[in-house]
Amino acid sequence: MNEYHQYPMWDATLPLEERLNDLIERLTTEEKIRLIPTREAAVPRLGIPGYNVGGEAAHGVAWIGEATVFPQPLGLSSTWNTKLMREIGSVIGDEARAYHHRAPERHGLTLWAPTVDLERDPRWGRTEEGYGEDPVLTGEMSAALVKGMQGNHPFYLKMVATLKHFFANNNEKDRLKCSSSIDPRNLREYYLKAFETPFVEGGALSMMTAYNSINGTPAIESPYVNDVVKGEWAMPGFIVCDGGDLSQTVNYHGYHATHAESAAGALKAGVDCLTDEVDLVVSALEEALERNLLEVKDLDRAIRNIFGVRMRLGQLDQTGLNPYASISESVLCAPEHAKLSYRAAAESIVLLKNDGLLPLQSDRLKKVSVIGPLADVVYTDWYSGTLPYRVTALEGLRKQLAGAEVSFTDGNDRISLKTADGKVISLGAEGKLIAVPEGSAEAAEFIHQDWGWGSHTLRSVKNNRYVSLTEQGIYQANAPEIGGWFVKEVVQVDSQADGSSTLSTWNGLPIVLDEHQGQLVLSPTSEQKDEDMSASGNPNAIEGTKEPVVFKLDVIANGIEQAKEAAQNSDVSVVVVGNSPYINGKEEIDRPSLLLPPEQARLVREVCQVNPNTVVVIVGSYPFALQELKDVAPAIVYLTHAGQELGNAVADVVLGNYAPAGRLNMTWYEDESQLPDIMDYDVIHNSTTYMYHEGPVLYPFGHGLTYSDFEYKALRVERAQGSSGDDVLKIEVQVENKGERASDEVVQLYGHAHTSRVKRPQRQLIGFRRIHLASGAVENLSFEIPVQKLALWDVTRDRYCLETATWSIMAGRSSADIRQTSEIHIEGETIPARALNLPTFAENYDAYAGVLLDECQEGRSAVRAIASGEPLYREGHSSWLSFHDNAFRQASEFEGRVAAFGEGGELEIRVEGPEGPLLGTCVVPGSAGTVNAKNLQWSTVRCSLKVEREIEQLCIVFKGGAALQQFVLK
């Protein structure tokens, strides 16, 4: 036995804290420093192995090798099935364990999933990664996944789930330097609520901070980590920052001048583990200690949190009691895991529309045409695992329609490329695209797919490979799939008035013809070689610069005409359209539109016109605006990219072997004009998400049809003591399957307060359950909903408040399809009038316009006017706050804690609104030239007030760079 095995840190029979104390006492300062990066160093003298924090598991273990792949998280959430989520989490944990046992120092067990940040805007490029727009649904579904991942042992953990990204991280543009402005009600009632459930109820033991700032403070240093996650929620695990964020706090946010300051700021703010280059982290921490920006006790705190998790994973343990240590590699891609993948895919499918066409009667079908660019593919995404196999929609339908003739056309044109000077593009060795005189070699034929908004792909008919920009800086048809961080299979096509086109690379560089190894090849202009080496990897592969080559895209076969011909000759057509997870919406790229690619929409219209028996299947990573198709297609089915079993699930739903019961977890808007600027995070003020949106929508939150009819009866609601002793609403409702088919049903409970001091949701989800009912079966469902779920965040007193009010409790099939309603009087409290003679934080306003919340080093957030050049700036708009229902209505003086952001300014104190009577003006002196909030000089200013009437509504108007943290009336 090694000497270190005698140390208490290795004795797993001792209390965890005792072991951690022993560990920390034995580590040197240098050893402690090297345990802070995500690639944690080994400490051989203590027997501590190296460990790699991180890895992806959004919908299956990723980036390691073959593993079971489930639907994208947005699809998993469409199941509305917490039991299923827990089973999926357990499979992910099993397969993570198998890979860990294969290479324990390389494949860690603290994986980065699930994505809990709420999806309040469907234009977000990473919509596929989240669980929807509702905090209750997101919280309960992610909590269930976490429970499955981490296992049910009282001490040992199967793996650890890392919730991400904390928080308000729903825009890709400028994500490394932007700031999300979140007021207290949005913060507490919406954004934080989604994280609270997987921490408090799910027991998640890790979290990743986001890239963006929140109210001016980079999320890596957000005060909500210590105050809320580790404080209020008492999360005992560890916090990790997002990849490279230590350096990005310096390089993009400009928040610190040195990495040492950044490292110190992160650790003091509650981040325990830094995801960046190891040498950078180590040197930054060493400098931070030398400069007294950090103390060793700060390292100790972080290591205690990290190793509290590592020990529960079974490290430094000789007892043999860890039940997860025996999981073998036989679990990888096990048959029962494949069955669960199928079940998840099937349960995720949402039937958006059905005019009676579905389910298809397979025994009556003789000719079926399967059409569309996504009909014979199964796409993965950046965070997917490696598929062990894949079943496309075409394959699934052919397997089940063995007695019918099933034809296929993808609806894409087949083209060749010709230059204006008489050359054709041919396929050379290894798929190299070369230009040769017409007639000297066979012109290459490509499958041309137009993804919309300028993005195209070309796939060689000869070798079935996508054209891609290689590391040598030339184009070859050599890529089996579209993918990668830089999606080099995308070619941008700029059509000219004369019918010709010029081509550009994925990142917009013109494509020219140039000489390479004695042949004319397609290549980017030489500017790429100087400025963007990442596109090709070899800046000197091709010499010279030429003008962009002009091409004629000759259509050899018209895809839509072929599709129409196939549809005309079929009993029924199934058109499969959607998106590629790598094009026009992904990490770093927000969506250019809510629409389907225009060519795909045209394909659907044309096929529906010639064959009224057309089923449209949308395979997509996000909601779509389908106004032009919703009245054309008789049946529309939606699912996300659903993994290995996609085709079997689609076939079973379309052919009636499985009754769909998936439900939308996001509102499907009619068009993007119904949405605010993507940088505007105020869902309450902007009336976004189903909770506040008042206009028409295409499909509401919670929507989903099935092949049976359900009746809701006998809704009863009472306030009582719950089974755990809590104050709850006991809700009972009876559901009956009135149809002829067995089916799942998702019972949804919503609440609405009839009266409130503030704007409340029109409907807010308070509970849900997925059930299965045979034809004619009846089930009586009981729910216990904590009354606290009805509380709001009272900005006048900085706490949750359960108001006295009458509530409507609703049960139904969606947020818009309510079948039963019951009213109940909730006895709570009445929010008192404001006492503005006491210090009032500016962020606790009741109404506003033209302002942002920004950082204040004195605590809380400052409020200032939106400056010219900032995303939400509008020329001529006023900037103001108002505070309502004031108890202190007579005052002679205004006192405020102020600073100037960039320039001096004024605060105008008014009543009755921003243009109401002026009571007084406070001058805010200019700063010393800095615009970095953490360096601002805060001071107290006063002005006398000329009050001629009672101050029922106080309004503060911002001029110039004036910022306000708090104020008091005297």
PDB file of C-alpha atoms in Angstrom, residues 633-866:
ATOM      1  CA  ALA A 633     -50.524  21.677 -46.326  1.00  0.00           C
ATOM      2  CA  PRO A 634     -53.289  19.427 -44.935  1.00  0.00           C
ATOM      3  CA  ALA A 635     -50.958  17.889 -42.341  1.00  0.00           C
ATOM      4  CA  ILE A 636     -47.812  19.286 -40.715  1.00  0.00           C
ATOM      5  CA  VAL A 637     -45.559  17.295 -38.398  1.00  0.00           C
ATOM      6  CA  TYR A 638     -42.636  18.827 -36.509  1.00  0.00           C
ATOM      7  CA  LEU A 639     -39.650  17.345 -34.722  1.00  0.00           C
ATOM      8  CA  THR A 640     -36.123  18.440 -33.981  1.00  0.00           C
ATOM      9  CA  HIS A 641     -33.088  16.603 -35.305  1.00  0.00           C
ATOM     10  CA  ALA A 642     -33.899  13.457 -33.398  1.00  0.00           C
ATOM     11  CA  GLY A 643     -30.844  11.233 -33.560  1.00  0.00           C
ATOM     12  CA  GLN A 644     -30.387   7.677 -34.716  1.00  0.00           C
ATOM     13  CA  GLU A 645     -34.063   6.657 -34.621  1.00  0.00           C
ATOM     14  CA  LEU A 646     -35.512   9.684 -36.417  1.00  0.00           C
ATOM     15  CA  GLY A 647     -36.803   7.741 -39.417  1.00  0.00           C
ATOM     16  CA  ASN A 648     -38.489   4.995 -37.434  1.00  0.00           C
ATOM     17  CA  ALA A 649     -40.257   7.541 -35.242  1.00  0.00           C
ATOM     18  CA  VAL A 650     -41.461   9.622 -38.197  1.00  0.00           C
ATOM     19  CA  ALA A 651     -42.746   6.535 -40.027  1.00  0.00           C
ATOM     20  CA  ASP A 652     -44.619   5.262 -36.984  1.00  0.00           C
ATOM     21  CA  VAL A 653     -46.342   8.610 -36.433  1.00  0.00           C
ATOM     22  CA  VAL A 654     -47.245   9.181 -40.083  1.00  0.00           C
ATOM     23  CA  LEU A 655     -48.566   5.636 -40.505  1.00  0.00           C
ATOM     24  CA  GLY A 656     -50.466   5.602 -37.233  1.00  0.00           C
ATOM     25  CA  ASN A 657     -48.422   3.006 -35.372  1.00  0.00           C
ATOM     26  CA  TYR A 658     -47.781   5.672 -32.748  1.00  0.00           C
ATOM     27  CA  ALA A 659     -50.129   8.509 -31.807  1.00  0.00           C
ATOM     28  CA  PRO A 660     -48.137  11.748 -31.532  1.00  0.00           C
ATOM     29  CA  ALA A 661     -48.414  13.680 -28.301  1.00  0.00           C
ATOM     30  CA  GLY A 662     -45.438  16.055 -28.306  1.00  0.00           C
ATOM     31  CA  ARG A 663     -46.144  19.639 -27.326  1.00  0.00           C
ATOM     32  CA  LEU A 664     -44.477  22.884 -28.329  1.00  0.00           C
ATOM     33  CA  ASN A 665     -42.233  24.404 -25.705  1.00  0.00           C
ATOM     34  CA  MET A 666     -42.012  27.736 -27.513  1.00  0.00           C
ATOM     35  CA  THR A 667     -44.505  30.069 -29.114  1.00  0.00           C
ATOM     36  CA  TRP A 668     -44.516  29.847 -32.918  1.00  0.00           C
ATOM     37  CA  TYR A 669     -45.046  33.448 -33.962  1.00  0.00           C
ATOM     38  CA  GLU A 670     -46.617  34.528 -37.230  1.00  0.00           C
ATOM     39  CA  ASP A 671     -43.544  36.539 -38.170  1.00  0.00           C
ATOM     40  CA  GLU A 672     -40.582  38.270 -36.587  1.00  0.00           C
ATOM     41  CA  SER A 673     -42.325  41.652 -36.550  1.00  0.00           C
ATOM     42  CA  GLN A 674     -43.992  40.362 -33.373  1.00  0.00           C
ATOM     43  CA  LEU A 675     -40.615  40.251 -31.630  1.00  0.00           C
ATOM     44  CA  PRO A 676     -38.548  43.073 -30.103  1.00  0.00           C
ATOM     45  CA  ASP A 677     -34.854  43.627 -30.754  1.00  0.00           C
ATOM     46  CA  ILE A 678     -33.020  40.405 -29.927  1.00  0.00           C
ATOM     47  CA  MET A 679     -30.968  42.324 -27.344  1.00  0.00           C
ATOM     48  CA  ASP A 680     -34.083  43.374 -25.429  1.00  0.00           C
ATOM     49  CA  TYR A 681     -34.429  40.845 -22.610  1.00  0.00           C
ATOM     50  CA  ASP A 682     -37.519  42.304 -20.927  1.00  0.00           C
ATOM     51  CA  VAL A 683     -40.236  39.727 -21.603  1.00  0.00           C
ATOM     52  CA  ILE A 684     -42.719  41.555 -19.360  1.00  0.00           C
ATOM     53  CA  HIS A 685     -42.423  45.030 -20.858  1.00  0.00           C
ATOM     54  CA  ASN A 686     -42.231  43.731 -24.430  1.00  0.00           C
ATOM     55  CA  SER A 687     -45.102  41.258 -24.001  1.00  0.00           C
ATOM     56  CA  THR A 688     -43.130  38.312 -25.340  1.00  0.00           C
ATOM     57  CA  THR A 689     -43.397  34.584 -24.696  1.00  0.00           C
ATOM     58  CA  TYR A 690     -46.831  33.032 -24.299  1.00  0.00           C
ATOM     59  CA  MET A 691     -47.087  34.508 -20.821  1.00  0.00           C
ATOM     60  CA  TYR A 692     -47.334  38.105 -22.003  1.00  0.00           C
ATOM     61  CA  HIS A 693     -47.842  38.116 -25.789  1.00  0.00           C
ATOM     62  CA  GLU A 694     -51.275  39.497 -26.643  1.00  0.00           C
ATOM     63  CA  GLY A 695     -51.355  39.231 -30.436  1.00  0.00           C
ATOM     64  CA  PRO A 696     -52.164  36.283 -32.705  1.00  0.00           C
ATOM     65  CA  VAL A 697     -49.683  33.447 -33.055  1.00  0.00           C
ATOM     66  CA  LEU A 698     -49.227  30.647 -35.546  1.00  0.00           C
ATOM     67  CA  TYR A 699     -49.120  27.912 -32.903  1.00  0.00           C
ATOM     68  CA  PRO A 700     -49.323  28.583 -29.155  1.00  0.00           C
ATOM     69  CA  PHE A 701     -47.088  27.328 -26.388  1.00  0.00           C
ATOM     70  CA  GLY A 702     -48.121  23.804 -25.382  1.00  0.00           C
ATOM     71  CA  HIS A 703     -49.797  23.077 -28.729  1.00  0.00           C
ATOM     72  CA  GLY A 704     -49.826  19.574 -30.179  1.00  0.00           C
ATOM     73  CA  LEU A 705     -52.529  17.392 -31.739  1.00  0.00           C
ATOM     74  CA  THR A 706     -52.984  13.642 -31.681  1.00  0.00           C
ATOM     75  CA  TYR A 707     -55.177  10.943 -33.241  1.00  0.00           C
ATOM     76  CA  SER A 708     -57.695  10.803 -30.413  1.00  0.00           C
ATOM     77  CA  ASP A 709     -60.054  13.170 -28.602  1.00  0.00           C
ATOM     78  CA  PHE A 710     -59.762  13.948 -24.913  1.00  0.00           C
ATOM     79  CA  GLU A 711     -62.334  15.385 -22.593  1.00  0.00           C
ATOM     80  CA  TYR A 712     -61.539  17.248 -19.377  1.00  0.00           C
ATOM     81  CA  LYS A 713     -64.005  17.207 -16.498  1.00  0.00           C
ATOM     82  CA  ALA A 714     -64.430  17.964 -12.810  1.00  0.00           C
ATOM     83  CA  LEU A 715     -61.598  20.404 -12.191  1.00  0.00           C
ATOM     84  CA  ARG A 716     -61.355  21.024  -8.457  1.00  0.00           C
ATOM     85  CA  VAL A 717     -58.963  23.369  -6.684  1.00  0.00           C
ATOM     86  CA  GLU A 718     -58.412  23.927  -2.987  1.00  0.00           C
ATOM     87  CA  ARG A 719     -55.693  25.389  -0.844  1.00  0.00           C
ATOM     88  CA  ALA A 720     -54.450  22.915   1.732  1.00  0.00           C
ATOM     89  CA  GLN A 721     -51.439  21.441   3.464  1.00  0.00           C
ATOM     90  CA  GLY A 722     -49.539  19.210   1.100  1.00  0.00           C
ATOM     91  CA  SER A 723     -48.119  15.775   1.735  1.00  0.00           C
ATOM     92  CA  SER A 724     -44.792  17.364   2.682  1.00  0.00           C
ATOM     93  CA  GLY A 725     -46.445  19.874   4.973  1.00  0.00           C
ATOM     94  CA  ASP A 726     -46.136  22.769   2.507  1.00  0.00           C
ATOM     95  CA  ASP A 727     -48.845  25.247   1.614  1.00  0.00           C
ATOM     96  CA  VAL A 728     -50.163  23.936  -1.713  1.00  0.00           C
ATOM     97  CA  LEU A 729     -52.969  24.083  -4.205  1.00  0.00           C
ATOM     98  CA  LYS A 730     -54.502  20.649  -4.449  1.00  0.00           C
ATOM     99  CA  ILE A 731     -55.780  20.334  -7.986  1.00  0.00           C
ATOM    100  CA  GLU A 732     -57.780  17.432  -9.346  1.00  0.00           C
ATOM    101  CA  VAL A 733     -59.005  16.967 -12.891  1.00  0.00           C
ATOM    102  CA  GLN A 734     -60.547  14.056 -14.767  1.00  0.00           C
ATOM    103  CA  VAL A 735     -59.369  13.218 -18.278  1.00  0.00           C
ATOM    104  CA  GLU A 736     -61.110  10.779 -20.601  1.00  0.00           C
ATOM    105  CA  ASN A 737     -59.951   9.409 -23.948  1.00  0.00           C
ATOM    106  CA  LYS A 738     -63.084   9.756 -26.065  1.00  0.00           C
ATOM    107  CA  GLY A 739     -61.424   8.562 -29.243  1.00  0.00           C
ATOM    108  CA  GLU A 740     -60.883   5.169 -30.797  1.00  0.00           C
ATOM    109  CA  ARG A 741     -57.111   5.092 -30.395  1.00  0.00           C
ATOM    110  CA  ALA A 742     -54.890   4.786 -27.377  1.00  0.00           C
ATOM    111  CA  SER A 743     -52.759   7.862 -27.011  1.00  0.00           C
ATOM    112  CA  ASP A 744     -50.650   9.911 -24.681  1.00  0.00           C
ATOM    113  CA  GLU A 745     -52.053  13.199 -23.446  1.00  0.00           C
ATOM    114  CA  VAL A 746     -50.167  16.108 -21.883  1.00  0.00           C
ATOM    115  CA  VAL A 747     -52.309  17.676 -19.192  1.00  0.00           C
ATOM    116  CA  GLN A 748     -51.296  21.295 -18.660  1.00  0.00           C
ATOM    117  CA  LEU A 749     -52.206  23.504 -15.706  1.00  0.00           C
ATOM    118  CA  TYR A 750     -52.094  27.285 -15.967  1.00  0.00           C
ATOM    119  CA  GLY A 751     -52.805  30.110 -13.570  1.00  0.00           C
ATOM    120  CA  HIS A 752     -53.866  33.731 -13.965  1.00  0.00           C
ATOM    121  CA  ALA A 753     -54.229  36.405 -11.291  1.00  0.00           C
ATOM    122  CA  HIS A 754     -57.273  38.611 -11.807  1.00  0.00           C
ATOM    123  CA  THR A 755     -55.792  41.556  -9.927  1.00  0.00           C
ATOM    124  CA  SER A 756     -52.274  42.652  -9.055  1.00  0.00           C
ATOM    125  CA  ARG A 757     -50.236  45.732  -8.348  1.00  0.00           C
ATOM    126  CA  VAL A 758     -48.183  44.925 -11.465  1.00  0.00           C
ATOM    127  CA  LYS A 759     -48.522  43.354 -14.900  1.00  0.00           C
ATOM    128  CA  ARG A 760     -48.906  39.590 -14.452  1.00  0.00           C
ATOM    129  CA  PRO A 761     -48.856  36.796 -17.058  1.00  0.00           C
ATOM    130  CA  GLN A 762     -52.038  36.175 -19.011  1.00  0.00           C
ATOM    131  CA  ARG A 763     -51.272  32.544 -18.288  1.00  0.00           C
ATOM    132  CA  GLN A 764     -48.382  30.914 -16.512  1.00  0.00           C
ATOM    133  CA  LEU A 765     -47.663  27.217 -16.454  1.00  0.00           C
ATOM    134  CA  ILE A 766     -47.870  25.850 -12.907  1.00  0.00           C
ATOM    135  CA  GLY A 767     -47.894  22.105 -13.553  1.00  0.00           C
ATOM    136  CA  PHE A 768     -48.071  19.394 -16.222  1.00  0.00           C
ATOM    137  CA  ARG A 769     -48.104  15.642 -16.638  1.00  0.00           C
ATOM    138  CA  ARG A 770     -47.876  13.285 -19.593  1.00  0.00           C
ATOM    139  CA  ILE A 771     -50.212  10.294 -19.276  1.00  0.00           C
ATOM    140  CA  HIS A 772     -51.270   7.361 -21.471  1.00  0.00           C
ATOM    141  CA  LEU A 773     -54.927   6.461 -21.880  1.00  0.00           C
ATOM    142  CA  ALA A 774     -56.488   3.582 -23.771  1.00  0.00           C
ATOM    143  CA  SER A 775     -59.585   4.286 -25.821  1.00  0.00           C
ATOM    144  CA  GLY A 776     -62.458   4.990 -23.456  1.00  0.00           C
ATOM    145  CA  ALA A 777     -60.216   5.111 -20.396  1.00  0.00           C
ATOM    146  CA  VAL A 778     -60.618   7.717 -17.671  1.00  0.00           C
ATOM    147  CA  GLU A 779     -57.953   8.953 -15.274  1.00  0.00           C
ATOM    148  CA  ASN A 780     -58.321  11.198 -12.254  1.00  0.00           C
ATOM    149  CA  LEU A 781     -55.184  13.250 -11.863  1.00  0.00           C
ATOM    150  CA  SER A 782     -54.069  14.958  -8.677  1.00  0.00           C
ATOM    151  CA  PHE A 783     -51.471  17.716  -8.415  1.00  0.00           C
ATOM    152  CA  GLU A 784     -49.948  19.509  -5.467  1.00  0.00           C
ATOM    153  CA  ILE A 785     -48.704  22.908  -6.611  1.00  0.00           C
ATOM    154  CA  PRO A 786     -46.831  25.010  -4.039  1.00  0.00           C
ATOM    155  CA  VAL A 787     -48.795  28.194  -3.496  1.00  0.00           C
ATOM    156  CA  GLN A 788     -45.479  30.017  -3.628  1.00  0.00           C
ATOM    157  CA  LYS A 789     -45.468  29.395  -7.396  1.00  0.00           C
ATOM    158  CA  LEU A 790     -48.105  32.123  -7.592  1.00  0.00           C
ATOM    159  CA  ALA A 791     -45.851  34.715  -5.958  1.00  0.00           C
ATOM    160  CA  LEU A 792     -44.364  37.725  -7.698  1.00  0.00           C
ATOM    161  CA  TRP A 793     -41.168  39.608  -6.949  1.00  0.00           C
ATOM    162  CA  ASP A 794     -42.134  42.750  -5.102  1.00  0.00           C
ATOM    163  CA  VAL A 795     -39.694  45.464  -6.158  1.00  0.00           C
ATOM    164  CA  THR A 796     -40.879  47.769  -3.381  1.00  0.00           C
ATOM    165  CA  ARG A 797     -39.551  45.415  -0.695  1.00  0.00           C
ATOM    166  CA  ASP A 798     -37.011  43.218  -2.529  1.00  0.00           C
ATOM    167  CA  ARG A 799     -38.730  39.913  -1.834  1.00  0.00           C
ATOM    168  CA  TYR A 800     -41.294  37.477  -3.120  1.00  0.00           C
ATOM    169  CA  CYS A 801     -44.868  38.347  -2.325  1.00  0.00           C
ATOM    170  CA  LEU A 802     -48.044  36.281  -2.520  1.00  0.00           C
ATOM    171  CA  GLU A 803     -50.708  38.867  -3.212  1.00  0.00           C
ATOM    172  CA  THR A 804     -54.286  38.562  -2.107  1.00  0.00           C
ATOM    173  CA  ALA A 805     -56.167  37.911  -5.349  1.00  0.00           C
ATOM    174  CA  THR A 806     -58.638  35.734  -7.148  1.00  0.00           C
ATOM    175  CA  TRP A 807     -56.928  33.272  -9.438  1.00  0.00           C
ATOM    176  CA  SER A 808     -58.195  31.313 -12.399  1.00  0.00           C
ATOM    177  CA  ILE A 809     -56.721  27.827 -12.422  1.00  0.00           C
ATOM    178  CA  MET A 810     -57.000  26.290 -15.875  1.00  0.00           C
ATOM    179  CA  ALA A 811     -56.530  22.777 -17.222  1.00  0.00           C
ATOM    180  CA  GLY A 812     -56.153  22.128 -20.911  1.00  0.00           C
ATOM    181  CA  ARG A 813     -54.270  20.814 -23.899  1.00  0.00           C
ATOM    182  CA  SER A 814     -52.253  23.980 -24.540  1.00  0.00           C
ATOM    183  CA  SER A 815     -51.956  27.543 -23.307  1.00  0.00           C
ATOM    184  CA  ALA A 816     -54.689  28.457 -25.806  1.00  0.00           C
ATOM    185  CA  ASP A 817     -56.803  25.290 -25.570  1.00  0.00           C
ATOM    186  CA  ILE A 818     -58.209  25.478 -22.056  1.00  0.00           C
ATOM    187  CA  ARG A 819     -60.847  22.840 -21.289  1.00  0.00           C
ATOM    188  CA  GLN A 820     -61.667  23.506 -17.619  1.00  0.00           C
ATOM    189  CA  THR A 821     -61.355  26.585 -15.399  1.00  0.00           C
ATOM    190  CA  SER A 822     -61.873  27.016 -11.685  1.00  0.00           C
ATOM    191  CA  GLU A 823     -61.516  30.166  -9.607  1.00  0.00           C
ATOM    192  CA  ILE A 824     -60.005  30.312  -6.157  1.00  0.00           C
ATOM    193  CA  HIS A 825     -59.439  33.198  -3.794  1.00  0.00           C
ATOM    194  CA  ILE A 826     -55.860  33.307  -2.570  1.00  0.00           C
ATOM    195  CA  GLU A 827     -55.434  35.088   0.725  1.00  0.00           C
ATOM    196  CA  GLY A 828     -52.026  36.668   0.820  1.00  0.00           C
ATOM    197  CA  GLU A 829     -50.931  40.225   1.385  1.00  0.00           C
ATOM    198  CA  THR A 830     -51.420  43.636  -0.155  1.00  0.00           C
ATOM    199  CA  ILE A 831     -48.250  45.345  -1.298  1.00  0.00           C
ATOM    200  CA  PRO A 832     -48.008  48.604   0.652  1.00  0.00           C
ATOM    201  CA  ALA A 833     -47.442  51.964  -0.951  1.00  0.00           C
ATOM    202  CA  ARG A 834     -43.822  52.893  -1.565  1.00  0.00           C
ATOM    203  CA  ALA A 835     -41.916  54.722   1.121  1.00  0.00           C
ATOM    204  CA  LEU A 836     -39.748  56.969  -1.017  1.00  0.00           C
ATOM    205  CA  ASN A 837     -38.504  58.714   2.101  1.00  0.00           C
ATOM    206  CA  LEU A 838     -36.418  55.580   2.576  1.00  0.00           C
ATOM    207  CA  PRO A 839     -33.504  54.700   0.245  1.00  0.00           C
ATOM    208  CA  THR A 840     -34.915  53.243  -2.983  1.00  0.00           C
ATOM    209  CA  PHE A 841     -32.776  51.408  -5.510  1.00  0.00           C
ATOM    210  CA  ALA A 842     -33.161  52.795  -9.017  1.00  0.00           C
ATOM    211  CA  GLU A 843     -33.451  49.298 -10.514  1.00  0.00           C
ATOM    212  CA  ASN A 844     -36.677  48.772  -8.545  1.00  0.00           C
ATOM    213  CA  TYR A 845     -38.733  50.953 -10.879  1.00  0.00           C
ATOM    214  CA  ASP A 846     -42.319  50.326 -11.942  1.00  0.00           C
ATOM    215  CA  ALA A 847     -42.038  51.602 -15.515  1.00  0.00           C
ATOM    216  CA  TYR A 848     -39.276  52.833 -17.806  1.00  0.00           C
ATOM    217  CA  ALA A 849     -38.189  53.741 -21.297  1.00  0.00           C
ATOM    218  CA  GLY A 850     -34.819  54.125 -22.986  1.00  0.00           C
ATOM    219  CA  VAL A 851     -32.648  52.965 -20.088  1.00  0.00           C
ATOM    220  CA  LEU A 852     -30.287  50.102 -19.285  1.00  0.00           C
ATOM    221  CA  LEU A 853     -29.136  48.526 -16.076  1.00  0.00           C
ATOM    222  CA  ASP A 854     -25.388  48.736 -15.690  1.00  0.00           C
ATOM    223  CA  GLU A 855     -22.772  47.921 -13.096  1.00  0.00           C
ATOM    224  CA  CYS A 856     -22.337  49.746  -9.821  1.00  0.00           C
ATOM    225  CA  GLN A 857     -19.432  48.710  -7.635  1.00  0.00           C
ATOM    226  CA  GLU A 858     -21.314  49.981  -4.597  1.00  0.00           C
ATOM    227  CA  GLY A 859     -23.856  47.191  -4.942  1.00  0.00           C
ATOM    228  CA  ARG A 860     -26.958  46.427  -6.971  1.00  0.00           C
ATOM    229  CA  SER A 861     -27.222  47.917 -10.467  1.00  0.00           C
ATOM    230  CA  ALA A 862     -27.112  51.434 -11.761  1.00  0.00           C
ATOM    231  CA  VAL A 863     -29.611  52.776 -14.271  1.00  0.00           C
ATOM    232  CA  ARG A 864     -28.565  55.028 -17.152  1.00  0.00           C
ATOM    233  CA  ALA A 865     -29.790  56.173 -20.528  1.00  0.00           C
ATOM    234  CA  ILE A 866     -29.069  54.008 -23.557  1.00  0.00           C
TER     235      ILE A 866
END
